[in-house]
Coordinates of C-alpha atoms in Angstrom, one line a residue:
N1292 CA 0.3 -21.8 29.3
M1293 CA 1.3 -18.3 28.1
T1294 CA -0.1 -16.5 31.1
T1295 CA 2.6 -18.0 33.3
M1296 CA 5.5 -16.3 31.5
I1297 CA 5.8 -13.8 34.3
I1298 CA 9.4 -13.7 35.4
T1299 CA 9.2 -11.4 38.4
D1300 CA 7.0 -11.2 41.4
F1301 CA 7.2 -7.4 41.6
V1302 CA 3.8 -6.8 39.9
P1303 CA 0.8 -8.7 41.3
A1304 CA -0.7 -11.2 38.8
D1305 CA -4.2 -9.8 39.2
I1306 CA -3.4 -6.0 39.2
D1307 CA -6.1 -3.9 37.6
A1308 CA -3.8 -1.7 35.5
T1309 CA -6.6 0.4 34.0
T1310 CA -6.3 3.1 36.6
W1311 CA -3.3 5.3 37.6
E1312 CA -4.1 4.9 41.3
N1313 CA -3.2 1.2 41.0
L1314 CA -0.1 1.6 38.9
Q1315 CA 1.4 4.7 40.6
P1316 CA 2.7 3.1 43.9
F1317 CA 4.7 0.6 41.8
Y1318 CA 6.2 3.3 39.5
Q1319 CA 6.9 5.3 42.7
Q1320 CA 8.9 2.3 44.1
L1321 CA 10.9 2.1 40.9
L1322 CA 11.8 5.8 40.9
K1323 CA 13.2 5.4 44.5
R1324 CA 15.4 2.4 43.8
N1325 CA 19.1 2.7 44.2
F1326 CA 21.5 1.1 41.8
K1327 CA 24.6 -0.4 43.5
C1328 CA 25.7 -2.6 40.7
V1329 CA 24.7 -3.8 37.2
G1330 CA 22.6 -6.6 38.8
C1331 CA 20.4 -3.9 40.4
V1332 CA 19.8 -2.3 37.0
K1333 CA 18.9 -5.7 35.4
Q1334 CA 16.4 -6.5 38.2
F1335 CA 15.0 -3.0 37.9
L1336 CA 14.5 -3.5 34.1
L1337 CA 12.8 -6.9 34.6
D1338 CA 10.4 -5.4 37.2
R1339 CA 9.8 -2.3 35.1
S1340 CA 9.2 -4.4 32.0
E1341 CA 6.5 -6.4 33.7
L1342 CA 4.8 -3.2 35.0
D1343 CA 5.0 -1.5 31.6
A1344 CA 3.6 -4.7 30.1
A1345 CA 0.7 -4.7 32.5
A1346 CA -0.1 -1.1 31.7
A1347 CA 0.2 -1.6 28.0
E1348 CA -2.0 -4.7 28.1
A1349 CA -4.7 -2.8 30.0
G1350 CA -4.7 -0.1 27.3
S1351 CA -4.7 -2.8 24.6
D1352 CA -7.6 -4.7 26.1
L1353 CA -9.7 -1.5 26.5
Y1354 CA -8.9 -0.5 22.9
I1355 CA -9.8 -4.0 21.6
A1356 CA -13.1 -4.0 23.6
M1357 CA -14.0 -0.5 22.2
T1358 CA -13.3 -1.4 18.6
C1359 CA -15.2 -4.7 18.9
N1360 CA -18.3 -2.8 20.2
T1361 CA -18.4 0.9 19.5
E1362 CA -22.0 1.2 20.6
D1363 CA -21.4 0.5 24.3
E1364 CA -20.9 3.8 26.1
N1365 CA -19.3 2.3 29.2
I1366 CA -16.6 0.5 27.2
K1367 CA -15.9 3.7 25.2
N1368 CA -15.7 5.8 28.5
A1369 CA -13.3 3.2 30.1
F1370 CA -11.0 3.6 27.1
L1371 CA -11.1 7.4 27.1
A1372 CA -10.5 7.4 30.8
F1373 CA -7.3 5.4 30.2
I1374 CA -6.2 7.8 27.4
E1375 CA -6.9 10.9 29.6
N1376 CA -5.8 9.8 33.0
V1377 CA -3.2 7.0 32.6
E1378 CA -1.4 7.7 29.4
P1379 CA -0.1 11.2 30.3
E1380 CA 1.2 9.9 33.6
L1381 CA 2.9 7.0 31.9
K1382 CA 4.5 9.4 29.5
K1383 CA 6.0 11.4 32.3
V1384 CA 7.2 8.5 34.4
T1385 CA 8.6 6.7 31.3
F1386 CA 10.9 9.7 30.7
E1387 CA 12.0 9.8 34.4
L1388 CA 12.7 6.0 34.5
N1389 CA 14.6 6.1 31.2
K1390 CA 16.7 9.0 32.5
K1391 CA 17.4 7.1 35.7
V1392 CA 18.8 4.1 33.7
V1393 CA 20.7 6.2 31.2
E1394 CA 22.4 8.3 33.9
A1395 CA 23.3 5.3 36.1
E1396 CA 27.1 4.5 35.9
C1397 CA 26.6 0.8 36.1
S1398 CA 24.4 0.8 33.0
S1399 CA 27.5 0.9 30.9
E1400 CA 28.2 -2.7 32.0
L1401 CA 24.9 -4.0 30.5
D1402 CA 25.3 -6.6 27.8
T1403 CA 25.0 -4.7 24.5
D1404 CA 23.5 -7.7 22.6
K1405 CA 20.4 -7.6 24.8
F1406 CA 20.3 -4.0 26.0
G1407 CA 22.2 -2.1 23.4
V1408 CA 19.4 -0.9 21.1
M1409 CA 17.1 -0.1 24.1
L1410 CA 19.9 2.0 25.7
R1411 CA 20.7 3.8 22.4
D1412 CA 17.0 4.7 22.0
W1413 CA 16.5 5.9 25.6
K1414 CA 19.7 8.0 25.5
A1415 CA 18.3 9.8 22.4
D1416 CA 15.0 10.4 24.1
V1417 CA 16.6 11.8 27.2
A1418 CA 18.9 14.0 25.2
L1419 CA 16.0 15.4 23.1
F1420 CA 13.8 16.4 26.0
R1421 CA 13.2 20.2 26.5
D1422 CA 10.7 21.6 29.0
E1423 CA 9.9 24.5 26.6
N1424 CA 8.9 21.9 24.0
V1425 CA 6.1 20.4 26.1
P1426 CA 3.6 23.2 25.3
L1427 CA 4.6 23.2 21.7
Q1428 CA 4.0 19.5 21.4
T1429 CA 0.6 19.9 23.1
E1430 CA -0.2 22.6 20.6
D1431 CA 0.9 20.3 17.7
T1432 CA -1.5 17.6 18.9
K1433 CA -4.4 20.2 19.1
L1434 CA -3.7 21.4 15.6
G1435 CA -3.8 17.7 14.5
Q1436 CA -7.1 17.3 16.1
E1437 CA -8.4 20.4 14.4
Y1438 CA -7.4 18.9 11.0
S1439 CA -8.9 15.6 11.9
E1440 CA -12.2 17.2 13.0
L1441 CA -12.4 19.2 9.7
C1442 CA -11.9 16.1 7.7
G1443 CA -14.3 14.0 9.8
A1444 CA -17.1 16.7 9.3
M1445 CA -16.8 16.6 5.5
M1446 CA -20.0 15.3 3.9
V1447 CA -21.2 15.2 0.3
D1448 CA -24.8 15.3 -1.0
F1449 CA -24.8 12.5 -3.5
D1450 CA -27.3 10.0 -4.9
G1451 CA -30.1 11.7 -2.8
E1452 CA -28.4 11.5 0.6
E1453 CA -25.5 12.8 2.7
K1454 CA -22.4 10.6 2.5
T1455 CA -19.1 10.5 4.3
M1456 CA -15.8 10.6 2.5
P1457 CA -15.2 6.8 2.9
Q1458 CA -18.7 6.2 1.5
M1459 CA -17.9 8.3 -1.5
G1460 CA -14.8 6.2 -2.2
V1461 CA -17.0 3.3 -3.2
Y1462 CA -18.3 5.0 -6.3
Q1463 CA -14.7 5.0 -7.8
Q1464 CA -15.3 1.3 -8.5
D1465 CA -18.4 2.0 -10.5
Q1466 CA -18.3 0.9 -14.2
D1467 CA -20.2 4.0 -15.3
R1468 CA -17.6 6.7 -15.9
H1469 CA -20.1 9.5 -15.5
V1470 CA -21.0 8.3 -12.0
R1471 CA -17.3 8.1 -11.1
E1472 CA -16.7 11.6 -12.3
M1473 CA -19.6 13.1 -10.5
A1474 CA -18.6 11.4 -7.2
W1475 CA -15.0 12.4 -7.6
Q1476 CA -16.0 16.0 -8.4
G1477 CA -18.4 16.1 -5.4
T1478 CA -15.7 14.9 -3.1
A1479 CA -12.9 17.1 -4.4
D1480 CA -15.1 20.2 -4.4
R1481 CA -16.1 19.5 -0.8
R1482 CA -12.4 19.3 0.2
L1483 CA -11.7 22.6 -1.5
L1484 CA -14.2 24.4 0.8
D1485 CA -11.7 23.7 3.7
R1486 CA -8.5 24.2 1.6
D1487 CA -7.8 27.6 3.2
A1488 CA -8.4 26.4 6.7
I1489 CA -6.3 23.3 6.3
D1490 CA -3.4 25.3 4.8
G1491 CA -3.7 27.7 7.8
I1492 CA -3.4 24.8 10.2
F1493 CA -0.4 23.5 8.3
D1494 CA 1.3 26.9 8.3
K1495 CA 1.1 26.9 12.1
M1496 CA 2.3 23.4 12.4
V1497 CA 5.4 24.1 10.3
E1498 CA 6.3 27.2 12.4
N1499 CA 5.7 25.3 15.6
R1500 CA 7.7 22.2 14.6
N1501 CA 10.6 24.2 13.3
Q1502 CA 10.8 26.0 16.7
T1503 CA 10.6 22.7 18.5
A1504 CA 13.7 21.5 16.6
L1505 CA 15.6 24.7 17.2
N1506 CA 14.9 24.5 20.9
A1507 CA 16.3 21.0 21.0
G1508 CA 19.5 22.1 19.3
F1509 CA 18.8 20.8 15.8
A1510 CA 19.3 22.7 12.5
N1511 CA 15.9 21.7 11.3
Y1512 CA 12.8 19.6 12.1
M1513 CA 13.8 16.8 9.7
D1514 CA 17.1 16.1 11.6
Y1515 CA 15.2 16.4 14.8
M1516 CA 12.6 13.8 13.7
F1517 CA 15.2 11.4 12.6
A1518 CA 16.5 11.4 16.2
V1519 CA 13.0 11.2 17.6
K1520 CA 12.2 8.2 15.4
H1521 CA 15.5 6.5 16.3
R1522 CA 16.6 6.4 12.7
F1523 CA 20.2 5.7 13.4
D1524 CA 20.7 3.3 10.6
Y1525 CA 19.9 5.5 7.6
T1526 CA 20.1 9.2 6.9
P1527 CA 18.0 11.9 5.0
S1528 CA 20.4 11.5 2.1
D1529 CA 19.7 7.8 1.9
C1530 CA 16.0 8.7 1.6
V1531 CA 16.7 11.2 -1.2
A1532 CA 18.6 8.5 -3.0
F1533 CA 15.6 6.2 -2.5
H1534 CA 13.3 8.8 -4.0
D1535 CA 15.6 9.0 -7.1
A1536 CA 15.7 5.2 -7.4
I1537 CA 11.9 5.1 -7.3
E1538 CA 11.7 7.8 -10.0
Q1539 CA 14.1 5.9 -12.3
K1540 CA 13.2 2.3 -11.8
C1541 CA 9.6 2.3 -10.6
M1542 CA 8.0 5.1 -12.7
P1543 CA 8.5 3.4 -16.1
I1544 CA 6.4 0.4 -14.8
V1545 CA 3.8 2.8 -13.4
R1546 CA 3.6 4.6 -16.8
K1547 CA 3.3 1.3 -18.7
L1548 CA 0.5 0.2 -16.4
A1549 CA -1.2 3.5 -17.0
E1550 CA -1.0 2.9 -20.8
D1551 CA -2.5 -0.6 -20.4
R1552 CA -5.3 0.9 -18.2
K1553 CA -6.0 3.6 -20.8
A1554 CA -6.3 1.0 -23.6
A1555 CA -8.4 -1.3 -21.5
L1556 CA -10.8 1.5 -20.6
G1557 CA -10.8 2.8 -24.1
V1558 CA -10.3 6.4 -23.0
D1559 CA -8.1 9.2 -24.6
T1560 CA -6.6 10.3 -21.3
L1561 CA -6.7 8.9 -17.7
R1562 CA -8.7 11.2 -15.4
P1563 CA -8.4 11.0 -11.6
W1564 CA -11.7 9.0 -11.6
D1565 CA -10.3 6.3 -13.8
I1566 CA -7.7 4.9 -11.4
A1567 CA -9.6 2.6 -9.0
V1568 CA -12.2 0.9 -11.4
D1569 CA -11.5 -2.5 -12.8
P1570 CA -10.3 -1.7 -16.4
H1571 CA -11.8 -4.9 -17.8
G1572 CA -15.2 -4.4 -16.4
L1573 CA -14.9 -7.6 -14.3
A1574 CA -16.9 -8.1 -11.2
A1575 CA -15.0 -7.9 -7.9
L1576 CA -13.3 -11.1 -6.8
K1577 CA -14.9 -13.0 -3.9
P1578 CA -12.3 -15.1 -2.1
F1579 CA -14.5 -16.4 0.8
D1580 CA -18.0 -16.3 2.2
S1581 CA -17.8 -16.0 6.0
A1582 CA -15.1 -15.2 8.6
D1583 CA -15.0 -18.9 9.5
D1584 CA -14.4 -19.7 5.8
L1585 CA -11.6 -17.1 5.7
I1586 CA -9.9 -18.7 8.8
E1587 CA -10.2 -22.2 7.4
K1588 CA -8.7 -21.3 4.1
T1589 CA -5.9 -19.1 5.6
S1590 CA -5.0 -22.0 8.0
N1591 CA -4.6 -24.3 4.9
L1592 CA -2.5 -21.6 3.2
F1593 CA 0.0 -21.4 6.1
H1594 CA 0.1 -25.2 6.5
R1595 CA 1.1 -25.5 2.9
M1596 CA 3.6 -22.7 3.3
G1597 CA 5.1 -24.9 5.9
E1598 CA 7.9 -24.6 8.5
G1599 CA 5.4 -24.6 11.4
L1600 CA 3.5 -21.4 10.3
G1601 CA 0.2 -23.3 10.0
D1602 CA 0.5 -24.5 13.6
M1603 CA 1.3 -21.0 14.8
F1604 CA -1.8 -19.7 13.0
D1605 CA -3.9 -22.4 14.5
T1606 CA -2.9 -21.5 18.1
M1607 CA -4.5 -18.2 17.4
R1608 CA -7.7 -19.8 16.1
D1609 CA -7.9 -22.3 18.9
G1610 CA -6.4 -20.1 21.6
G1611 CA -9.6 -18.4 22.5
Y1612 CA -9.6 -14.6 22.3
S1613 CA -7.2 -13.9 19.5
L1614 CA -9.3 -13.3 16.4
D1615 CA -12.3 -11.0 15.8
L1616 CA -12.8 -11.0 12.1
D1617 CA -16.4 -10.8 11.0
S1618 CA -18.0 -7.5 10.0
R1619 CA -21.1 -6.5 12.2
K1620 CA -23.1 -3.6 13.3
G1621 CA -21.3 -1.5 16.0
K1622 CA -17.9 -2.7 15.1
A1623 CA -15.2 -0.2 14.2
P1624 CA -13.8 -0.1 10.6
G1625 CA -10.4 -1.3 9.6
G1626 CA -8.0 -4.0 10.7
Y1627 CA -5.1 -4.2 13.1
Q1628 CA -2.9 -6.6 15.1
A1629 CA -2.5 -5.8 18.8
S1630 CA -0.5 -7.4 21.4
R1631 CA -1.3 -8.2 25.0
D1632 CA 2.1 -7.9 26.6
R1633 CA 1.4 -9.6 29.9
K1634 CA -0.2 -12.7 28.5
R1635 CA 2.2 -12.4 25.6
M1636 CA -0.6 -13.1 23.1
P1637 CA -1.3 -11.4 19.8
F1638 CA -4.8 -10.3 18.7
I1639 CA -6.1 -9.8 15.2
F1640 CA -9.1 -7.5 14.4
M1641 CA -10.7 -7.0 11.0
N1642 CA -14.0 -6.5 9.2
A1643 CA -14.1 -9.5 6.7
A1644 CA -16.7 -8.7 4.0
G1645 CA -15.5 -11.2 1.5
L1646 CA -13.3 -8.8 -0.5
P1647 CA -9.8 -9.5 -1.9
R1648 CA -8.6 -6.7 0.4
D1649 CA -9.8 -8.7 3.4
L1650 CA -7.6 -11.6 2.3
D1651 CA -4.6 -9.3 2.0
T1652 CA -5.3 -7.9 5.5
M1653 CA -5.6 -11.4 7.0
V1654 CA -2.2 -12.6 5.8
H1655 CA -0.6 -9.2 6.5
E1656 CA -1.8 -9.2 10.1
A1657 CA -0.9 -12.8 10.6
G1658 CA 2.6 -11.8 9.7
H1659 CA 2.6 -9.3 12.5
A1660 CA 1.2 -12.0 14.9
F1661 CA 3.9 -14.4 13.9
H1662 CA 6.5 -11.7 14.6
Y1663 CA 5.0 -11.3 18.1
M1664 CA 4.9 -15.0 18.8
L1665 CA 8.5 -15.5 17.6
C1666 CA 10.0 -12.8 19.9
R1667 CA 7.7 -13.0 22.9
H1668 CA 10.3 -15.1 24.8
D1669 CA 12.3 -11.9 25.4
D1670 CA 11.9 -10.8 29.0
L1671 CA 12.1 -7.1 28.1
V1672 CA 8.9 -5.7 26.7
W1673 CA 10.8 -3.1 24.8
N1674 CA 12.5 -5.8 22.8
R1675 CA 9.2 -7.3 21.6
S1676 CA 8.2 -4.6 19.1
A1677 CA 10.5 -4.2 16.2
P1678 CA 10.8 -0.8 14.4
L1679 CA 8.3 -0.3 11.5
E1680 CA 10.9 -0.6 8.8
F1681 CA 11.3 -4.3 9.8
A1682 CA 7.9 -5.0 11.5
E1683 CA 6.3 -4.3 8.1
V1684 CA 8.6 -6.7 6.4
A1685 CA 7.2 -9.4 8.6
S1686 CA 3.6 -8.6 7.4
M1687 CA 4.2 -7.5 3.8
S1688 CA 6.3 -10.5 3.0
M1689 CA 3.4 -12.7 3.8
E1690 CA 1.2 -11.0 1.2
S1691 CA 3.5 -12.0 -1.7
M1692 CA 4.7 -15.3 -0.3
A1693 CA 1.0 -16.3 -0.3
Y1694 CA 0.8 -16.1 -4.1
P1695 CA 1.3 -19.8 -4.8
F1696 CA -1.5 -20.7 -2.3
L1697 CA -4.2 -18.3 -3.5
D1698 CA -5.8 -21.3 -5.1
E1699 CA -7.3 -21.9 -1.7
F1700 CA -9.5 -18.9 -2.5
Y1701 CA -9.6 -18.6 -6.3
N1702 CA -9.6 -20.5 -9.6
K1703 CA -6.5 -20.2 -11.9
D1704 CA -7.5 -17.1 -13.7
E1705 CA -8.7 -15.4 -10.6
C1706 CA -5.3 -16.2 -8.9
K1707 CA -3.5 -14.3 -11.8
R1708 CA -5.9 -11.4 -11.4
A1709 CA -5.4 -11.2 -7.6
I1710 CA -1.6 -11.4 -7.9
R1711 CA -1.6 -8.7 -10.6
K1712 CA -3.8 -6.4 -8.6
H1713 CA -1.6 -6.8 -5.5
L1714 CA 1.6 -6.1 -7.5
E1715 CA 0.0 -3.0 -9.2
G1716 CA -0.7 -1.8 -5.6
V1717 CA 2.9 -2.3 -4.6
V1718 CA 4.2 -0.5 -7.7
S1719 CA 1.9 2.5 -7.3
T1720 CA 2.5 2.8 -3.6
L1721 CA 6.2 3.3 -3.8
P1722 CA 6.0 6.6 -5.8
W1723 CA 3.4 7.9 -3.4
V1724 CA 5.7 7.1 -0.5
A1725 CA 8.5 9.0 -2.3
T1726 CA 6.2 12.0 -3.0
I1727 CA 5.0 12.4 0.6
D1728 CA 8.5 11.9 2.0
A1729 CA 10.2 14.2 -0.5
F1730 CA 7.5 16.9 0.1
Q1731 CA 8.2 16.8 3.9
H1732 CA 12.0 17.0 3.3
W1733 CA 11.5 20.2 1.3
I1734 CA 9.0 21.7 3.7
Y1735 CA 11.2 21.4 6.8
L1736 CA 14.4 22.3 5.1
N1737 CA 12.6 25.5 3.9
P1738 CA 10.4 26.3 6.9
E1739 CA 10.0 30.0 5.9
H1740 CA 8.3 29.0 2.6
S1741 CA 5.1 30.7 1.3
R1742 CA 1.9 28.8 0.4
E1743 CA 2.6 29.5 -3.3
E1744 CA 6.1 28.0 -3.0
R1745 CA 4.7 24.9 -1.2
T1746 CA 2.1 24.4 -3.9
A1747 CA 4.7 24.8 -6.7
K1748 CA 6.9 22.1 -4.9
W1749 CA 3.9 19.8 -4.7
L1750 CA 3.1 20.1 -8.4
E1751 CA 6.8 19.6 -9.3
L1752 CA 6.8 16.3 -7.3
G1753 CA 3.6 15.4 -9.1
K1754 CA 5.5 15.6 -12.4
R1755 CA 8.3 13.3 -11.0
F1756 CA 6.1 10.7 -9.3
G1757 CA 2.7 11.0 -11.1
G1758 CA 2.4 12.2 -14.6
S1759 CA 0.0 9.6 -16.0
V1760 CA -3.2 11.3 -14.9
D1761 CA -4.7 14.2 -16.9
W1762 CA -5.7 17.0 -14.4
S1763 CA -6.7 19.6 -17.0
G1764 CA -9.5 21.8 -15.7
L1765 CA -8.8 20.5 -12.1
E1766 CA -5.8 22.5 -11.2
S1767 CA -6.9 23.7 -7.8
Q1768 CA -8.0 20.1 -6.9
Q1769 CA -4.6 18.8 -7.9
E1770 CA -2.8 21.5 -5.9
A1771 CA -4.6 20.4 -2.7
V1772 CA -4.5 16.6 -3.1
W1773 CA -2.0 16.3 -0.3
H1774 CA -4.6 17.6 2.2
R1775 CA -6.3 14.3 2.3
Q1776 CA -3.1 12.5 3.4
L1777 CA -3.2 12.6 7.2
H1778 CA 0.5 11.7 7.7
P1779 CA 2.1 15.2 7.2
F1780 CA -0.5 16.6 9.6
E1781 CA -0.8 14.1 12.3
V1782 CA 2.3 11.9 12.2
P1783 CA 5.1 13.9 10.4
F1784 CA 7.9 11.9 8.7
Y1785 CA 6.1 8.6 9.3
Y1786 CA 5.7 7.0 5.9
V1787 CA 9.0 6.2 4.2
E1788 CA 9.2 3.2 6.6
Y1789 CA 6.6 1.5 4.4
G1790 CA 8.8 2.0 1.3
I1791 CA 11.8 0.6 3.0
A1792 CA 9.9 -2.4 4.3
Q1793 CA 8.4 -3.1 0.9
L1794 CA 11.9 -3.5 -0.5
G1795 CA 12.6 -6.1 2.2
A1796 CA 9.3 -7.9 1.5
L1797 CA 10.0 -8.0 -2.3
Q1798 CA 13.5 -9.4 -1.6
M1799 CA 11.8 -12.1 0.6
W1800 CA 9.4 -12.9 -2.2
L1801 CA 12.3 -13.4 -4.7
H1802 CA 14.2 -15.6 -2.3
Y1803 CA 11.0 -17.6 -1.7
R1804 CA 10.4 -18.3 -5.3
K1805 CA 13.9 -19.8 -5.5
D1806 CA 14.0 -21.7 -2.2
P1807 CA 10.8 -21.7 -0.1
K1808 CA 12.1 -23.7 2.8
S1809 CA 15.3 -21.8 3.6
T1810 CA 13.5 -18.5 3.0
I1811 CA 10.9 -19.2 5.7
A1812 CA 13.6 -20.4 8.0
A1813 CA 15.5 -17.1 7.5
Y1814 CA 12.2 -15.1 7.9
K1815 CA 11.6 -16.8 11.3
K1816 CA 15.2 -16.2 12.4
G1817 CA 14.9 -12.5 11.7
L1818 CA 11.6 -12.2 13.5
T1819 CA 12.9 -14.0 16.6
L1820 CA 15.2 -11.0 17.3
G1821 CA 12.3 -8.7 17.9
A1822 CA 13.7 -5.2 18.4
S1823 CA 16.9 -6.3 20.1
R1824 CA 19.3 -5.5 17.2
P1825 CA 19.8 -2.5 14.8
L1826 CA 17.8 -2.5 11.6
P1827 CA 20.6 -3.7 9.2
E1828 CA 21.2 -6.8 11.5
L1829 CA 17.5 -7.6 11.5
F1830 CA 17.4 -7.5 7.7
E1831 CA 20.6 -9.6 7.5
E1832 CA 19.4 -12.3 9.9
A1833 CA 16.3 -12.6 7.7
G1834 CA 18.5 -13.1 4.7
L1835 CA 17.9 -9.6 3.3
R1836 CA 19.9 -6.6 2.4
F1837 CA 19.2 -3.3 4.2
D1838 CA 19.7 -1.3 1.0
F1839 CA 17.6 1.2 -0.9
S1840 CA 20.0 2.0 -3.7
L1841 CA 19.3 2.3 -7.4
E1842 CA 20.7 -1.2 -8.0
M1843 CA 18.4 -2.8 -5.4
V1844 CA 15.3 -1.0 -6.5
G1845 CA 16.1 -1.8 -10.1
E1846 CA 16.6 -5.5 -9.5
L1847 CA 13.3 -5.8 -7.6
M1848 CA 11.3 -3.8 -10.2
E1849 CA 12.6 -6.1 -13.0
A1850 CA 11.1 -9.1 -11.1
V1851 CA 7.9 -7.2 -10.6
Q1852 CA 7.7 -6.4 -14.3
E1853 CA 8.3 -10.0 -15.2
E1854 CA 5.5 -11.2 -12.9
L1855 CA 3.1 -8.5 -14.2
D1856 CA 3.8 -9.9 -17.7
N1857 CA 3.1 -13.4 -16.5
T1858 CA -0.3 -12.4 -15.1
A1859 CA -1.4 -10.0 -17.9
H1860 CA -5.0 -10.1 -18.8

C-alpha cells in the first residue's frame, strides 16, 4: 500500500496540514536542531521532506477539491485560507531551512549523487535573497493580478449576448469566414480598449524587475531569472542560438503549411481568422463518447505500447481517487496532473468532451503521472519533481509515441488527420516559443526602452517568426497581440522550457519509430531519476541529447516534414 511509504516518525500520520497552527510546531523544531555530523543533516532532510510533503499534499488536496467542485463555497474558502495563511509562512520557513542546510559545514559531506542538485538549487536561492526585494516582488504579484483582472473582465457582445474571451475562441472554428472575421474583430477591438492600461502595467513591471535584479547584484533581469529558475545547464546565448535554429529550420515548414492552408481554403491571403478552422471543411474528429470510454481506450493504447505502461495506467484507474475526467457543471476548466506527496500518488484532472484535444491531454497527463510513479521511491520530496525542461519530455513524448495506437480511437483516415493536426501544432508552437522568449530577452537587456521601441521589436520578431498572415488594416491589433500572452506578465521567462522539451519529445518519437522496446525502457530509466540529476544527465539517461543546435533542430524538422507528407490530405 502506497500510504505506508513514510520513512520517518517525525510527522504524525494523521496530521491535519491544512492549517499553519498544526504545522508550525514541527517547523519550529526543525529550525532549532543542531547539526553535529552529516548524519544529523540527513535525518533532518528526511524529517523535513515528510513535513513538506504533508503540507504540499494538503494544498494539493484542497486545490483538487476546489477544481472538482467550484460551486461549493466552503471548499473554495478552505483553499483560499491555505493560500493566504499557510503558503506565505511556508515560503518564509523554506528559506530559513534551506539557509540552515546550505550554511552547515557538514553539508559538504552529503553524497552529491543524491543531494547535489538539491544543494545547488538551495545555494542559489539563498544567495539571491535580498530583504529589499520582498516589497518589489509583492508589487510584481499585484501588477500581475491587475493584468489578470483586466483580462478576466473582458466581454464581447456577439450573437445577441455577452461572451467571455474563451467563448469567443469557439467561433474561430466556424466554416463561415464572415462569422470568423466578425468574432475575431470583436475580440481584438475589445482587447485594444485596454491596450494603454496593459502597456502601463507592463512598463511598471519592467522597471520593478530591473531594480530587483540590480539589488541582487545582477547586470540585468534576464541573468537574474536564469539563476532564479536554476538554469545552470544552458545559457541565454544557447536560447538565442535556439531562436535562430527555429527561424532557419522550422519556418520553411510553417510557410509551406500556410501555403497548403491558403490553397485548401481557396483564399488570396491568410487573415488572422483563417488559422484555426479546418481547411478542408471537415467536421471535428470525435475520438470517444464518455470519460469511461476514454479511460478504456487509453488503457488499451498503453498496454499495446508495452513495457508495463498499461499496468501503471490501470493502477490509476483502479486505485480509487486518481482520475476525474468527465466534464460537468461546476467543474473548473482545463486539465492538469497533481501529486499527493505523502500518499505518493498522482492525480489527473480534465474535462473530457469527446474532442481530439481531450485525447492529447489524456496521454500527456498520463506521461506526467508515469514520471511521478517512477520516481516516487525517492525519500526526498524535492527529488520527485523534475525541472520543466525534462518533465514536459515525459508528457509530450507520449503524445507522439501514441501515433501507432490511435486506431483505438479513429479509423485509418482519421488517424492520419489526427497525426497531421498534432504535428502542425508542434511546428507552429516552436516559432511562438521563440518569439515570446526573444521578446523577453530584448526587453530586459534594454530596460530603458520606450513603448514605441518595444512595439517595433515585436513587429520585427513577427517578421522572423510569423510572416504568413496578412495583417493589412489591422496594424494596431498586430502590435498588441502579445498582450494576450499571460507569460510575460505573470510568469516572466517561463516558456522556452516547452521548446526545449519538445526537442526531447521529438527525439524520443524518432527513436520509438526505429526501436519501440528499447526506447520505452530508456524513457522509463530517465523518468526514474526524478529531479536528482542535472538536465543533460536526465536527457542522456532517457537516450536523448540535450542539444538545441541548428543540426538537432534541422534533423528533427526533416522527420516532421516527412511525416506531414505521409499524412497529407
